[in-house]
PDB file of C-alpha atoms in Angstrom:
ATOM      1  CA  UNK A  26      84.657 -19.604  50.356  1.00 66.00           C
ATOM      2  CA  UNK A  27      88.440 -20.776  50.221  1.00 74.00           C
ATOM      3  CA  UNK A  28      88.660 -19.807  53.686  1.00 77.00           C
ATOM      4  CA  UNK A  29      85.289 -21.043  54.881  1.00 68.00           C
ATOM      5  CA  UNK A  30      86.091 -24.543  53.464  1.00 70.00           C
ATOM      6  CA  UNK A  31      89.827 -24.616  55.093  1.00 76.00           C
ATOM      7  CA  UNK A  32      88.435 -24.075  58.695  1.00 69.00           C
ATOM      8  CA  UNK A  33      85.823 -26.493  57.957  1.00 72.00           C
ATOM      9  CA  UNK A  34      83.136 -24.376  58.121  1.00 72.00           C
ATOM     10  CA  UNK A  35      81.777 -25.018  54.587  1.00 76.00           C
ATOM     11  CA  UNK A  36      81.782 -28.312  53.053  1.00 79.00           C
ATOM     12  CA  UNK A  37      81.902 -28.857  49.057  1.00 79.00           C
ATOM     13  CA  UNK A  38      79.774 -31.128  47.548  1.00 78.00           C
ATOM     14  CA  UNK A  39      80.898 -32.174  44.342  1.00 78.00           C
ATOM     15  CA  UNK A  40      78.554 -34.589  43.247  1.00 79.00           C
ATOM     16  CA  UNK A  41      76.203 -31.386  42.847  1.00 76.00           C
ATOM     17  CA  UNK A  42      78.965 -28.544  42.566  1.00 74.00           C
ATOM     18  CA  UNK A  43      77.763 -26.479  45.831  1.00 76.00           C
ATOM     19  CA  UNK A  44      78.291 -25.901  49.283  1.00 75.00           C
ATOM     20  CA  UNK A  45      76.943 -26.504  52.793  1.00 77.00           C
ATOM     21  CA  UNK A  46      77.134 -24.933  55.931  1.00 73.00           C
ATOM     22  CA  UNK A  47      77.895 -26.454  58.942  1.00 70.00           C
ATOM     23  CA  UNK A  48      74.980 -26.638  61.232  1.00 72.00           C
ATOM     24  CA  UNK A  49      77.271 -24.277  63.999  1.00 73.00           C
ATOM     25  CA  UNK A  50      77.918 -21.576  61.085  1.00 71.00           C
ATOM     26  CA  UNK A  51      74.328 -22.082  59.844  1.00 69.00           C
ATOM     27  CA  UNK A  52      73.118 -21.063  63.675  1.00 74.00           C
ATOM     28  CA  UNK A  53      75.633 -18.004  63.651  1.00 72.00           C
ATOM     29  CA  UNK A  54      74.859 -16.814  60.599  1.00 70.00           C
ATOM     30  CA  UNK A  55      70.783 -17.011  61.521  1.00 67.00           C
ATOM     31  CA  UNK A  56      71.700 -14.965  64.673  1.00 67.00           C
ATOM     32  CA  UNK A  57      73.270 -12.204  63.175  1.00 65.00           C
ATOM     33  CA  UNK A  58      71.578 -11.828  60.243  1.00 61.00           C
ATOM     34  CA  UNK A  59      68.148 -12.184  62.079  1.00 61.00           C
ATOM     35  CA  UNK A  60      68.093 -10.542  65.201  1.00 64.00           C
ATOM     36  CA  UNK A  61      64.738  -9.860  65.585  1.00 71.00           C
ATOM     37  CA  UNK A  62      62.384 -13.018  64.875  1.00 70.00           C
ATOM     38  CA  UNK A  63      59.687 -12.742  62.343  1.00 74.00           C
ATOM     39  CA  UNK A  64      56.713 -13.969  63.348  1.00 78.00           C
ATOM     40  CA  UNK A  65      54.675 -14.341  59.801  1.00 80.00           C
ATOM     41  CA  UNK A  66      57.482 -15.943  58.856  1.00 83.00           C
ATOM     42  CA  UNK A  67      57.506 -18.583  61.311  1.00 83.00           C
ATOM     43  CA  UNK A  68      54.071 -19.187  61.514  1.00 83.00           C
ATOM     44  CA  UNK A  69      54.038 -19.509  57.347  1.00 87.00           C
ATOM     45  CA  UNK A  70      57.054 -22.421  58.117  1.00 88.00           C
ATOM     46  CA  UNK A  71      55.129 -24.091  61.055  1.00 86.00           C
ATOM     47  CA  UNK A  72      52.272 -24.187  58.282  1.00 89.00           C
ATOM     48  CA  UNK A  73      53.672 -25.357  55.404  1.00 89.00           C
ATOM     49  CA  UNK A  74      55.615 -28.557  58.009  1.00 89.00           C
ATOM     50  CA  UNK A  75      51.971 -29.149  59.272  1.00 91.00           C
ATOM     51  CA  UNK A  76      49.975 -29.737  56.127  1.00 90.00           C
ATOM     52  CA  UNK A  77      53.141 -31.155  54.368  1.00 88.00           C
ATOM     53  CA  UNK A  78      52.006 -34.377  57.236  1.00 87.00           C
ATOM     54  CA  UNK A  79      49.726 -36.748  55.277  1.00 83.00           C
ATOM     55  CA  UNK A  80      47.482 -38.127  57.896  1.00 80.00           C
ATOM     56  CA  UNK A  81      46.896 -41.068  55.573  1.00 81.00           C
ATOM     57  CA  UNK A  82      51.065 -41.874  56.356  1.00 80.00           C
ATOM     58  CA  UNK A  83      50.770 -42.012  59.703  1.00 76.00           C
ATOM     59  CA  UNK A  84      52.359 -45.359  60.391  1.00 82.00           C
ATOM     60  CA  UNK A  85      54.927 -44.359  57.933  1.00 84.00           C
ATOM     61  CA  UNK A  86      56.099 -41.117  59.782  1.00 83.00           C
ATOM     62  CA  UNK A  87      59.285 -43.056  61.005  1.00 82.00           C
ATOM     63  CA  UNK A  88      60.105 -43.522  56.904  1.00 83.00           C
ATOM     64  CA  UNK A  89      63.128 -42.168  55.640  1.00 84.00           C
ATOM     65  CA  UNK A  90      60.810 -40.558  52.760  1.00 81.00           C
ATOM     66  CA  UNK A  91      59.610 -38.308  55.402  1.00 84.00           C
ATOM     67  CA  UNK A  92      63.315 -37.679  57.049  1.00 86.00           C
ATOM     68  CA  UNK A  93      63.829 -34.541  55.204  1.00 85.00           C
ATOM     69  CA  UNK A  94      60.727 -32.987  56.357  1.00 87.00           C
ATOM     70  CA  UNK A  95      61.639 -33.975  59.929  1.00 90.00           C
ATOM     71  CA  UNK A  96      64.749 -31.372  59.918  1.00 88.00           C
ATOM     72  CA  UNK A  97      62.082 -28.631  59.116  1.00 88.00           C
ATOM     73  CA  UNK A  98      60.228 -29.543  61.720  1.00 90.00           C
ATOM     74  CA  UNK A  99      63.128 -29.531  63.972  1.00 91.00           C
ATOM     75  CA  UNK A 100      64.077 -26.371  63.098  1.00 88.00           C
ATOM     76  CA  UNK A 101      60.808 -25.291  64.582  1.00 87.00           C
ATOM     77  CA  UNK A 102      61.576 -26.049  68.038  1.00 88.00           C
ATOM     78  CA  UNK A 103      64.922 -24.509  67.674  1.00 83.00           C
ATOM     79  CA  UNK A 104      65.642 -22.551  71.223  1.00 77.00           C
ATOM     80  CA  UNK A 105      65.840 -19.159  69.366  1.00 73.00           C
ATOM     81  CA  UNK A 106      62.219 -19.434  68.332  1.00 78.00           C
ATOM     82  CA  UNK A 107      61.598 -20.664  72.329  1.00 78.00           C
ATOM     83  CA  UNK A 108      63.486 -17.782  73.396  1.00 76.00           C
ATOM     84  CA  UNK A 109      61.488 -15.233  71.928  1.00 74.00           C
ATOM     85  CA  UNK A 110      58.525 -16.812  72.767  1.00 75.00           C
ATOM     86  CA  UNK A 111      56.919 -17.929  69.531  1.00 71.00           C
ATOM     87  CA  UNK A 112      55.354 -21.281  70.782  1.00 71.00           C
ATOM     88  CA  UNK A 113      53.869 -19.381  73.546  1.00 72.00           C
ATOM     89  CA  UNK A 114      51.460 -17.493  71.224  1.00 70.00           C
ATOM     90  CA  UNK A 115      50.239 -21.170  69.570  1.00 76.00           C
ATOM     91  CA  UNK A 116      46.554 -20.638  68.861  1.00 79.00           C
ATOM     92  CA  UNK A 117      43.519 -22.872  69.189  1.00 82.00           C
ATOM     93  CA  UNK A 118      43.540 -24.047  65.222  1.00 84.00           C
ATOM     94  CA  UNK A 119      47.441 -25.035  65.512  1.00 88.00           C
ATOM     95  CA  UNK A 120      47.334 -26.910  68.618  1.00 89.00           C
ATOM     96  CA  UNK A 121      45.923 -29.823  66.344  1.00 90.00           C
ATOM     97  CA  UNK A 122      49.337 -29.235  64.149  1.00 91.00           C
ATOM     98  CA  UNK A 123      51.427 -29.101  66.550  1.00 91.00           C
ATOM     99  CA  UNK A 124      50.516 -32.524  68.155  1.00 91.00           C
ATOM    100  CA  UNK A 125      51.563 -33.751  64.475  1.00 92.00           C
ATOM    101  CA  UNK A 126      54.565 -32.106  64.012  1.00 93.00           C
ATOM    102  CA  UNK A 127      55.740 -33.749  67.321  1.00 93.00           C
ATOM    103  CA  UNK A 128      54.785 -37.122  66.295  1.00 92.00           C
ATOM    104  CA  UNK A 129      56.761 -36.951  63.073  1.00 93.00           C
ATOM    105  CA  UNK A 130      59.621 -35.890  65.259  1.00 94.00           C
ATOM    106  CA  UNK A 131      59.474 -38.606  67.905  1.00 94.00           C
ATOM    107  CA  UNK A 132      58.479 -41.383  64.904  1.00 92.00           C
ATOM    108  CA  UNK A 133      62.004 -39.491  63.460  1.00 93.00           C
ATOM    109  CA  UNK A 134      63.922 -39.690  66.458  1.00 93.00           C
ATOM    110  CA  UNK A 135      64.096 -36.106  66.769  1.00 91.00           C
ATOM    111  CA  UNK A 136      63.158 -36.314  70.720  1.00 93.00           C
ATOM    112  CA  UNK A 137      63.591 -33.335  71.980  1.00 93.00           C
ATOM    113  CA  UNK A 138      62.143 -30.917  69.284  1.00 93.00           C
ATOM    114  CA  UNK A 139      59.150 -33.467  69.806  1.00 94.00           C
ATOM    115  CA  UNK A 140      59.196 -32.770  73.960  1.00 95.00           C
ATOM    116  CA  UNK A 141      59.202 -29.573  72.790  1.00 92.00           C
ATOM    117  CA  UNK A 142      56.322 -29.496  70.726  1.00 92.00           C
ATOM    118  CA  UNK A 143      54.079 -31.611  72.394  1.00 93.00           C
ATOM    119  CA  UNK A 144      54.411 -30.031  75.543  1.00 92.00           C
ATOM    120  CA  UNK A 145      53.081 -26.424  73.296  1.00 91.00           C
ATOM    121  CA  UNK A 146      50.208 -28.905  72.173  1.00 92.00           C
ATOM    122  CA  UNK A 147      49.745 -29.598  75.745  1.00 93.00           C
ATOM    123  CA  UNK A 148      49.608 -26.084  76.670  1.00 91.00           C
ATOM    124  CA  UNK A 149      47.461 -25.238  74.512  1.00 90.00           C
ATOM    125  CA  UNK A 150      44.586 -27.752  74.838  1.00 92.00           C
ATOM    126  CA  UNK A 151      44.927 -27.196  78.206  1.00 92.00           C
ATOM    127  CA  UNK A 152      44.125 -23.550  77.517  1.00 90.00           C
ATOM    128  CA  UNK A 153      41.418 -24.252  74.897  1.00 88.00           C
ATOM    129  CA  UNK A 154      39.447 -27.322  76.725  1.00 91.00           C
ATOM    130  CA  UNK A 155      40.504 -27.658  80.091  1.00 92.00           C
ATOM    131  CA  UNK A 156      43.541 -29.931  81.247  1.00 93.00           C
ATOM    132  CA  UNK A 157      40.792 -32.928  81.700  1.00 93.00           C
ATOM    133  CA  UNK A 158      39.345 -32.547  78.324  1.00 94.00           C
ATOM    134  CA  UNK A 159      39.937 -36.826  76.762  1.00 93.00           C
ATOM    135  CA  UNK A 160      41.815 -34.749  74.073  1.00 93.00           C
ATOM    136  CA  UNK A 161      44.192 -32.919  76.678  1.00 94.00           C
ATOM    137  CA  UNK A 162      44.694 -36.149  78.257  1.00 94.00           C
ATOM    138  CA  UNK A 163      45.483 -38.041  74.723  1.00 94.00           C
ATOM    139  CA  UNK A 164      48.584 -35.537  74.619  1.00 95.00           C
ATOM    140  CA  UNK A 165      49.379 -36.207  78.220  1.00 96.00           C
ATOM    141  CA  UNK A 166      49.834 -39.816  77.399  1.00 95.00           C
ATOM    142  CA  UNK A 167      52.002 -39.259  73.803  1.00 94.00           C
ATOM    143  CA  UNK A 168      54.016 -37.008  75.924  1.00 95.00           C
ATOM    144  CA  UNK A 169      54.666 -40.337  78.531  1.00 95.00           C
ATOM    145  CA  UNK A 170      55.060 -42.063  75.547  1.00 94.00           C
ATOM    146  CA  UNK A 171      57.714 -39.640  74.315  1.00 94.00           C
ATOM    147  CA  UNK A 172      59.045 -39.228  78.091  1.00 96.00           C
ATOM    148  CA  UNK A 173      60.075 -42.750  78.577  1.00 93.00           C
ATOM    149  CA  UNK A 174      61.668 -43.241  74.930  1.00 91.00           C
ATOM    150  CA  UNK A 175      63.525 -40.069  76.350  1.00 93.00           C
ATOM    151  CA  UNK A 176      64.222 -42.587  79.311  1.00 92.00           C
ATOM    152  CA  UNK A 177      63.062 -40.268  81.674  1.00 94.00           C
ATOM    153  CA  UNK A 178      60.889 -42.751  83.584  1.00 93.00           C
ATOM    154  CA  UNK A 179      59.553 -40.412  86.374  1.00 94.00           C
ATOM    155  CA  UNK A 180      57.967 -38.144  84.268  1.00 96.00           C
ATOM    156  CA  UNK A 181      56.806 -40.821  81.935  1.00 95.00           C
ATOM    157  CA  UNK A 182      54.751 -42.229  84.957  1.00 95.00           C
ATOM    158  CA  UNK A 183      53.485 -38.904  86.210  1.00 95.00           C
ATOM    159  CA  UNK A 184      52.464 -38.679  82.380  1.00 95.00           C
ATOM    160  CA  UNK A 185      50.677 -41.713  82.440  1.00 95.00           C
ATOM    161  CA  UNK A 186      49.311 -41.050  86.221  1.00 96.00           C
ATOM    162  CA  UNK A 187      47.332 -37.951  85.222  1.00 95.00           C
ATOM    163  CA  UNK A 188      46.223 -39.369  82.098  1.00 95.00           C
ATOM    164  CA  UNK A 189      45.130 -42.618  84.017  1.00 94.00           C
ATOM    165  CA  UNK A 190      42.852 -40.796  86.950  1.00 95.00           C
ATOM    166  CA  UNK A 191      41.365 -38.069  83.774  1.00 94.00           C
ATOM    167  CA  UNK A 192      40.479 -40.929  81.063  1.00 93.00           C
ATOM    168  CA  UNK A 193      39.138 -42.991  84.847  1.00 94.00           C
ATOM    169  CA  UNK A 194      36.998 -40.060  85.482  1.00 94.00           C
ATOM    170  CA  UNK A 195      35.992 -38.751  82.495  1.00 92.00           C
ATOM    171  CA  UNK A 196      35.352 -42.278  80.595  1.00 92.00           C
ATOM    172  CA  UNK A 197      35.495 -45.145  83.594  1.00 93.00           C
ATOM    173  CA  UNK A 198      37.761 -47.492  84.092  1.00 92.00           C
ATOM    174  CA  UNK A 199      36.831 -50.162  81.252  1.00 93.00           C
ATOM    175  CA  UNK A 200      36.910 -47.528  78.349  1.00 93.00           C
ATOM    176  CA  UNK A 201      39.891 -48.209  75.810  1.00 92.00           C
ATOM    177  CA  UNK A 202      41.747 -45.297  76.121  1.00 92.00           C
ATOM    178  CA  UNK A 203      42.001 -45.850  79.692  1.00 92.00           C
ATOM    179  CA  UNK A 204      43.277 -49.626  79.485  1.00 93.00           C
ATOM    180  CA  UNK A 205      45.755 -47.729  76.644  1.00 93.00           C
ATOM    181  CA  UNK A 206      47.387 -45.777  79.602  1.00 93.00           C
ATOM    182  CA  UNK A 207      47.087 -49.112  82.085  1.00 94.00           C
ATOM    183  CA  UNK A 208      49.114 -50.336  79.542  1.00 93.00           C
ATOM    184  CA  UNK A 209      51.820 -48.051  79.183  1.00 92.00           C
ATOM    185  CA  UNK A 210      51.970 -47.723  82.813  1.00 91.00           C
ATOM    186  CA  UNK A 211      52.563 -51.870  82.690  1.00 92.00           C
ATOM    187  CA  UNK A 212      55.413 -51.413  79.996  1.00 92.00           C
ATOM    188  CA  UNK A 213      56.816 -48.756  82.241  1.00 91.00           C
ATOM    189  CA  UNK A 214      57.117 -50.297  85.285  1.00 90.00           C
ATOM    190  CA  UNK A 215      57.853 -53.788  83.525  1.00 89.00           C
ATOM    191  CA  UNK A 216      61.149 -52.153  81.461  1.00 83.00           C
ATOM    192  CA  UNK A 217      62.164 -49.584  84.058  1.00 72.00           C
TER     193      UNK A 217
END
């Protein structure tokens, strides 16, 4: 530990007489001690994040109280669970979860592992009810939502765009979840 804690790779915490990795060491030391991914074992995480999200805290996912939670549900969009695929397998019952997990991640400022998981959402309600299903189209506009706090503008409007012309056709042109997207178009253009 001696050695660890010279080269920086270990911190001590005194206040509670242990140690902590740095995140670097904690990412090599998850790659060569778990080469091959286990899949139970991911799913039982992506769980336990997903009903650990009171939906009666909603407006209070950007809380600190609910900051530590966030780094669990970063983890879960970590590129070695990408890489071999995990979020590709998301079934129909966890597309609902996953839609949560990425808003506690963009309310935590965690904007990538939220692209991340909102775009699996995406994919999978696409899969389950059609990409112009008003649920589909929901996630398209979070995920223009998420897009332009990204600051990507262009695919923040092409976001909004297809959710615009679905909630148009599928609702008309006066229902509130299509003025929502008007809206967000508006903000768009009006900041960008």
């Amino acid at each position: 530990m001696r050695t660890l804690v010279e080269y920086c790779f270990v911190e001590v915490q005194w206040t509670t007489k242990s140690y902590s990795m740095h995140a670097c060491v904690h990412d090599w030391t998850l790659a060569g001690l778990n080469k091959r991914v286990d899949l139970d074992s991911y799913w039982y995480a992506f769980d336990c994040v997903a009903s650990s999200i009171d939906r009666d805290e909603w407006q209070f996912l950007g809380h600190l109280r609910h900051s530590r939670l966030a780094r669990y549900a970063a983890r879960l969009a970590h590129d070695r669970f990408i890489k071999a695929g995990l979020l590709n397998e998301i079934t129909d019952d966890r597309v609902e979860e996953a839609e949560y997990i990425a808003h506690l991640l963009q309310e935590q400022v965690q904007l990538t592992a939220a692209a991340v998981m909102f775009q699996q959402a995406l994919a999978g309600k696409e899969k389950a009810l059609g990409p112009d299903h008003t649920s589909t189209l929901r996630t398209v506009n979070n995920l223009g939502l998420l897009y332009r706090d990204q600051g990507k503008l262009d695919k923040a409007e092409g976001m909004y765009m297809r959710a615009l012309a679905g909630n148009e056709k599928a609702l008309g042109p006066d229902h509130t979840l299509t003025l929502g997207t008007v809206n967000n178009l508006g903000v768009l253009y009006h900041d960008g």
